[in-house]
Coordinates of C-alpha atoms in Angstrom, one line a residue:
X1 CA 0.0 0.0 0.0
X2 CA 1.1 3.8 -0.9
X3 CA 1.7 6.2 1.8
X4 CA -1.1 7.6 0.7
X5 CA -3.5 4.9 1.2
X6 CA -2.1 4.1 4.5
X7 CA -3.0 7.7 6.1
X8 CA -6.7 7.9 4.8
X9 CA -9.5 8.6 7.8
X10 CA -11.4 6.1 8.9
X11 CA -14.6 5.6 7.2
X12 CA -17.6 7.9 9.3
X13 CA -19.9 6.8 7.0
X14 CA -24.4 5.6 8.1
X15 CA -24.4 3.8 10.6
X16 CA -23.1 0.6 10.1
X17 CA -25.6 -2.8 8.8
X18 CA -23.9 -4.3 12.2
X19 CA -25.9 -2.3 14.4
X20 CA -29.3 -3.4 12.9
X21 CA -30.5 -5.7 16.1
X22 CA -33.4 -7.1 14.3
X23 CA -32.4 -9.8 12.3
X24 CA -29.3 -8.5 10.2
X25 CA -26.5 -7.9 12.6
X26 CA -24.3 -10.0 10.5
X27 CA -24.3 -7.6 7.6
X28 CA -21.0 -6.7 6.5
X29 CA -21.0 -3.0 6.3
X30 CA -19.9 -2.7 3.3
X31 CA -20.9 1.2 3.1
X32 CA -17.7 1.9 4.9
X33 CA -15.7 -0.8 3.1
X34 CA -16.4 1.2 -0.2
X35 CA -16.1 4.8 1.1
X36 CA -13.7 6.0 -0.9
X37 CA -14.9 4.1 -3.8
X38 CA -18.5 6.0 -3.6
X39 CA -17.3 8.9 -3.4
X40 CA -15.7 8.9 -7.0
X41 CA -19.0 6.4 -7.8
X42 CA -21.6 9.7 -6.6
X43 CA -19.7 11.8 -8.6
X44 CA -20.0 9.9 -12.0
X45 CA -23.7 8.9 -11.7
X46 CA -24.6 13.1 -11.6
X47 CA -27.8 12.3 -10.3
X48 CA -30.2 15.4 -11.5
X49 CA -32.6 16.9 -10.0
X50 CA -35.7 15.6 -11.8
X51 CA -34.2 11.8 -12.5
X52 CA -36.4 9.2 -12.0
X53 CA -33.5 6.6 -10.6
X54 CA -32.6 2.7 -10.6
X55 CA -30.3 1.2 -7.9
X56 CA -29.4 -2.3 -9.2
X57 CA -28.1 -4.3 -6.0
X58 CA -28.9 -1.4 -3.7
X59 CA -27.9 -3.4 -0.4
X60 CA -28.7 -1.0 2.6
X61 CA -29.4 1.1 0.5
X62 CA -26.8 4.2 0.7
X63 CA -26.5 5.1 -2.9
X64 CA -30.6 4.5 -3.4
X65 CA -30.7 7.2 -0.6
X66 CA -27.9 9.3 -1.7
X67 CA -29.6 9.1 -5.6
X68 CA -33.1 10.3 -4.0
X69 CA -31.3 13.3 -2.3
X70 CA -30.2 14.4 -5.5
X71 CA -33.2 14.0 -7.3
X72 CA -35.3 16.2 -5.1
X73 CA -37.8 16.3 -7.6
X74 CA -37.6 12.8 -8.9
X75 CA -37.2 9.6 -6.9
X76 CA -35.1 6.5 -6.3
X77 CA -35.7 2.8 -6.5
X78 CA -33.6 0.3 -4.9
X79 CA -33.4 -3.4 -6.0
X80 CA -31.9 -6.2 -4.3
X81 CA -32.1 -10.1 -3.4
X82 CA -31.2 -9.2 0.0
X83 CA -34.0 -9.3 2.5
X84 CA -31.8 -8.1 5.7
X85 CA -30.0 -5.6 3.9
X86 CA -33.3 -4.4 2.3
X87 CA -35.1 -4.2 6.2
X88 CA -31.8 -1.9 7.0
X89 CA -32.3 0.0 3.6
X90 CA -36.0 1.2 5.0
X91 CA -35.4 1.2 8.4
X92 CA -32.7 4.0 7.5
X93 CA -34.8 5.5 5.2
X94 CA -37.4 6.4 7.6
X95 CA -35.4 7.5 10.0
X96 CA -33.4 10.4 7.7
X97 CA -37.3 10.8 6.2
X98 CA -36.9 10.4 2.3
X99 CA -39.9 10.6 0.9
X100 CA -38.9 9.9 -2.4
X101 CA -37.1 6.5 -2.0
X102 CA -38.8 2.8 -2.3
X103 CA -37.1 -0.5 -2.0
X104 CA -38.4 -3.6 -4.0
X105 CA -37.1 -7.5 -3.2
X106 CA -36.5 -8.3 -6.6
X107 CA -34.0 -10.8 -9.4
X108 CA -33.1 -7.9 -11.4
X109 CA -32.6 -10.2 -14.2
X110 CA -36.2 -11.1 -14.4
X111 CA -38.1 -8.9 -12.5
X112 CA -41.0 -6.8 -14.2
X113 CA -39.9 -3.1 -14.0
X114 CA -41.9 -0.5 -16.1
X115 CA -41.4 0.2 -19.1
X116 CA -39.2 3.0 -20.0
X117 CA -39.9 4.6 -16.7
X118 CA -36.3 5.2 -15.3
X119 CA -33.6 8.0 -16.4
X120 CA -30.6 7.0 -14.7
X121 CA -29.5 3.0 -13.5
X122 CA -26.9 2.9 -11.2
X123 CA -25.1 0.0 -9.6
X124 CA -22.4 0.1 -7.2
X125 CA -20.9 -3.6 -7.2
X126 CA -24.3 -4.9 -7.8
X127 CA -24.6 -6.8 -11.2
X128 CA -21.8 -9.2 -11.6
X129 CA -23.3 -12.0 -10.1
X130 CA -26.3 -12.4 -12.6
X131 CA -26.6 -15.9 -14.2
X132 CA -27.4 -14.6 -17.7
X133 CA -26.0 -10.7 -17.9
X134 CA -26.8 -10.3 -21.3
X135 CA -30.6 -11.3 -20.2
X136 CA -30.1 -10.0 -17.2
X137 CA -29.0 -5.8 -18.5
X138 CA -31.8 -6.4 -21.5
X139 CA -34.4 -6.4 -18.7
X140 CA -32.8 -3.4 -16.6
X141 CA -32.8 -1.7 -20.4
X142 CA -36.5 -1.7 -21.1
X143 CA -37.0 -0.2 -17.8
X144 CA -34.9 2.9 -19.0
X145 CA -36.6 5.6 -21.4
X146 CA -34.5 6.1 -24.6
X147 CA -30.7 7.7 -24.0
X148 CA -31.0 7.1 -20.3
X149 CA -27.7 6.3 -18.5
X150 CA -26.1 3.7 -16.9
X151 CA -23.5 3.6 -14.2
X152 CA -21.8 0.9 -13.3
X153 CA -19.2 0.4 -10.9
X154 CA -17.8 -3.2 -11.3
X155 CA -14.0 -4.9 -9.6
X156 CA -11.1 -5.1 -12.1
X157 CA -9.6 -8.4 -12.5
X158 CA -9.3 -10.5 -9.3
X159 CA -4.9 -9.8 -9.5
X160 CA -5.3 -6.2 -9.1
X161 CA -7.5 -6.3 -6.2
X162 CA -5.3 -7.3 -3.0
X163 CA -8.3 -7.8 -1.1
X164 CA -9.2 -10.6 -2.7
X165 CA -5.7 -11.9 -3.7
X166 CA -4.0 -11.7 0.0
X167 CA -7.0 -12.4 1.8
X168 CA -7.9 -15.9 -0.1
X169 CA -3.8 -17.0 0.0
X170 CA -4.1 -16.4 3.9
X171 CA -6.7 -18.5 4.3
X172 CA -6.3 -21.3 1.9
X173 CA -1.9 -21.0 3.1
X174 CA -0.6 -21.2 -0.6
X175 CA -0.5 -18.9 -3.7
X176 CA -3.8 -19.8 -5.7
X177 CA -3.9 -20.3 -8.6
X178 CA -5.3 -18.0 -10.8
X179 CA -9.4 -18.1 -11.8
X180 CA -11.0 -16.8 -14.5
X181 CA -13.7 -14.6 -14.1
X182 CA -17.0 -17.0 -14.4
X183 CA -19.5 -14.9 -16.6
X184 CA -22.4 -14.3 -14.3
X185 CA -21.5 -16.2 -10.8
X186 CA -17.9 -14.1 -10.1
X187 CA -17.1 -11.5 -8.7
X188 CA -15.0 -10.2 -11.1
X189 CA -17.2 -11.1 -14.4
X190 CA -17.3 -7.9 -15.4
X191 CA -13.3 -7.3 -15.5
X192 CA -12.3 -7.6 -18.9
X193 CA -13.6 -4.9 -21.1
X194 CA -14.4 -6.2 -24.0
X195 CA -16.1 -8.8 -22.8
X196 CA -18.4 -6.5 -20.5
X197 CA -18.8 -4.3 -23.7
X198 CA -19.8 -7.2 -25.8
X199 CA -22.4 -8.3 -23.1
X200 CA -23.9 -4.2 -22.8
X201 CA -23.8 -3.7 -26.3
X202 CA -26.1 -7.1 -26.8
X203 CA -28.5 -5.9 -24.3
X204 CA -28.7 -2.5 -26.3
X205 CA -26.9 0.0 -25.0
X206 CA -24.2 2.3 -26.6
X207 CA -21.6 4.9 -26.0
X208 CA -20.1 2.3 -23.5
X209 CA -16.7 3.6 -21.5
X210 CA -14.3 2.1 -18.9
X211 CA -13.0 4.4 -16.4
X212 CA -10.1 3.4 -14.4
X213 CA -10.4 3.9 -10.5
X214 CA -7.5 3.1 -8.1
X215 CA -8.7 3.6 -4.4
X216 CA -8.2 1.3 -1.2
X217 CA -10.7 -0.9 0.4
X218 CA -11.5 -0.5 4.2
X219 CA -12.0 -3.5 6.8
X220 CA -11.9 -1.6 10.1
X221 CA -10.3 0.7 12.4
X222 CA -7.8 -2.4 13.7
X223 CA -7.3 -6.1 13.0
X224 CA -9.4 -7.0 15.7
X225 CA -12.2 -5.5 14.4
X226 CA -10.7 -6.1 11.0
X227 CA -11.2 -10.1 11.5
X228 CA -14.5 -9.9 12.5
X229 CA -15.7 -8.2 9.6
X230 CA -13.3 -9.8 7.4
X231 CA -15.3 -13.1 8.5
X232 CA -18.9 -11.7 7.9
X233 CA -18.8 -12.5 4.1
X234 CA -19.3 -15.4 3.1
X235 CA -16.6 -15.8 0.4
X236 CA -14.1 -16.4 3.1
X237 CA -16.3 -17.8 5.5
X238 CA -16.4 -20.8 2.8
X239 CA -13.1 -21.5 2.5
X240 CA -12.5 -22.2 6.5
X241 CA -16.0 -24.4 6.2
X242 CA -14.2 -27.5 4.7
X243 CA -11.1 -27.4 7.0
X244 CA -10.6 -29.6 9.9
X245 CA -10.1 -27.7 13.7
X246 CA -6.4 -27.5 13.6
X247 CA -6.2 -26.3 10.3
X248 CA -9.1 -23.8 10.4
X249 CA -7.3 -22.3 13.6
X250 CA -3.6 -22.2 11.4
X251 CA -5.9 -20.4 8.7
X252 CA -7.4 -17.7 11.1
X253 CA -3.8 -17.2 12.4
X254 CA -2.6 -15.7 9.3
X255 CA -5.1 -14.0 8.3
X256 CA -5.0 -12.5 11.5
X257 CA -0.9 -12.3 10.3
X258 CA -2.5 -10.4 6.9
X259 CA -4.8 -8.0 8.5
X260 CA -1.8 -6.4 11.1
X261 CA 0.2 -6.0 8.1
X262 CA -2.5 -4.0 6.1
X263 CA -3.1 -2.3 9.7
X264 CA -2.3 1.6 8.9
X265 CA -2.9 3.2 12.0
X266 CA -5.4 5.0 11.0
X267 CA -7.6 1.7 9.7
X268 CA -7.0 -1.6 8.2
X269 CA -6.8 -1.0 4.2
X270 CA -5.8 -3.1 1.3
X271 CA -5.5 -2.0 -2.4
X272 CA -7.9 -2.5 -5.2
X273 CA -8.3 -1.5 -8.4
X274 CA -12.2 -1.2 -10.5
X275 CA -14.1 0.2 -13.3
X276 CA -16.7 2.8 -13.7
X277 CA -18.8 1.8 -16.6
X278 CA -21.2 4.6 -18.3
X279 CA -23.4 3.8 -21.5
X280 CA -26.6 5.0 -22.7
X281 CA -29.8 2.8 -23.6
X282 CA -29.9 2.7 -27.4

């Protein structure tokens, strides 16, 4: 990590999905895991003031609410799989009283939206997992009125994101090897542009560009806390479920290792690299 990484403030971002006590205290709070990351995302999507707005994979719901601010005379429209994260998204909602913001437990891929009813779709690390993406962004597209925009903010490829890279070597105790992006099921599907162009351009949008961004990825204000939330998503929870005792402790023992390392003082960071994706439906 850069000097400059390693002196960033700690994330004071909503209160944290961890602090929900009915049902979802698990959540990873991934709001302040992507701080820095929605800041450069908010300032891409240029909400306006009248936009009727799409959050695909909304989670709690910060960039639904943060889209609904902005369009103080149009509304937002968060969409997720989620049923916890969705509870926190309106629980939150009501509480900083956005009149203009609705939540809907929904497959993206297949769910009915309106026709040609949104302006803007945005989606912070929300639509790589869908099974069929090509299906999946021809659905979000009919729900957009002609020359609306998307935003998309999607993970580089899996070796430029030390998150992923350091974290999974710590827990599995040998360099992986590498794995290709699984169209649809991965969380780096999206990585390659040509790829993702191919797969927007099918669905019927245009104007498609890949912006680079190059920000750090927060876990906590020390290893400690660092582990625990480390261990709230399920990625690496999986790869400690197969292991017997002994090695499931060695496991946790260096990642513990891992985190101290990435421990900056100031918060536990490690590097990561994404896209910001814009096009237009055609």
């Amino acid at each position: 990590m850069s000097d400059q990484q390693g002196t960033q403030t700690p994330p004071s971002s909503e209160p944290a999905a961890g602090e929900h006590a009915t049902g979802a205290a698990e959540l990873f709070d991934y709001d302040a895991e992507l701080r820095l990351y929605n800041e450069r995302f908010r300032a891409a999507a240029r909400v306006g003031s009248h936009d009727r707005v799409l959050d695909i994979g909304c989670g709690t719901g910060q960039t639904t609410r943060e889209a609904a601010r902005a369009a103080v005379a149009g509304s937002a429209l968060g969409v997720d799989v989620s049923a916890p994260m969705l509870e926190r998204a309106r629980q939150l909602s009501d509480e900083q009283a956005l009149p203009n913001v609705s939540y809907q437990l929904a497959d993206a891929q297949v769910h009915p939206f309106p026709l040609t009813h949104f302006d803007l779709c945005i989606s912070r690390f929300g639509t790589m997992f869908f099974a069929d993406p090509v299906a999946a962004f021809t659905n979000i597209g009919r729900a957009l009125r002609p020359a609306a925009r998307l935003v998309l903010l999607v993970w580089q490829d899996r070796d430029r994101n030390e998150w992923a890279s350091a974290i999974r070597q710590s827990l599995t105790a040998a360099t992986a090897a590498p794995i290709p992006p699984a169209p649809g099921r991965d969380a780096f599907s999206l990585a390659d542009p040509g790829s993702t162009e191919d797969i927007l351009t099918a669905a019927g949008f245009t104007d498609v560009t890949f912006t680079d961004v190059h920000e750090p990825v927060y876990y906590g204000p020390d290893t400690v806390t660092a582990f625990d939330n480390v261990l709230r998503l399920l990625k690496f929870q999986d790869l400690l479920a197969d292991l017997d005792a002994a090695t499931a402790e060695q496991a946790r023992t260096r990642l513990r290792a891992t985190l101290a390392a990435h421990d900056t003082g100031n918060g536990v960071y490690f590097d990561s690299r994404a896209w910001i994706i814009t096009a237009h439906r055609h």
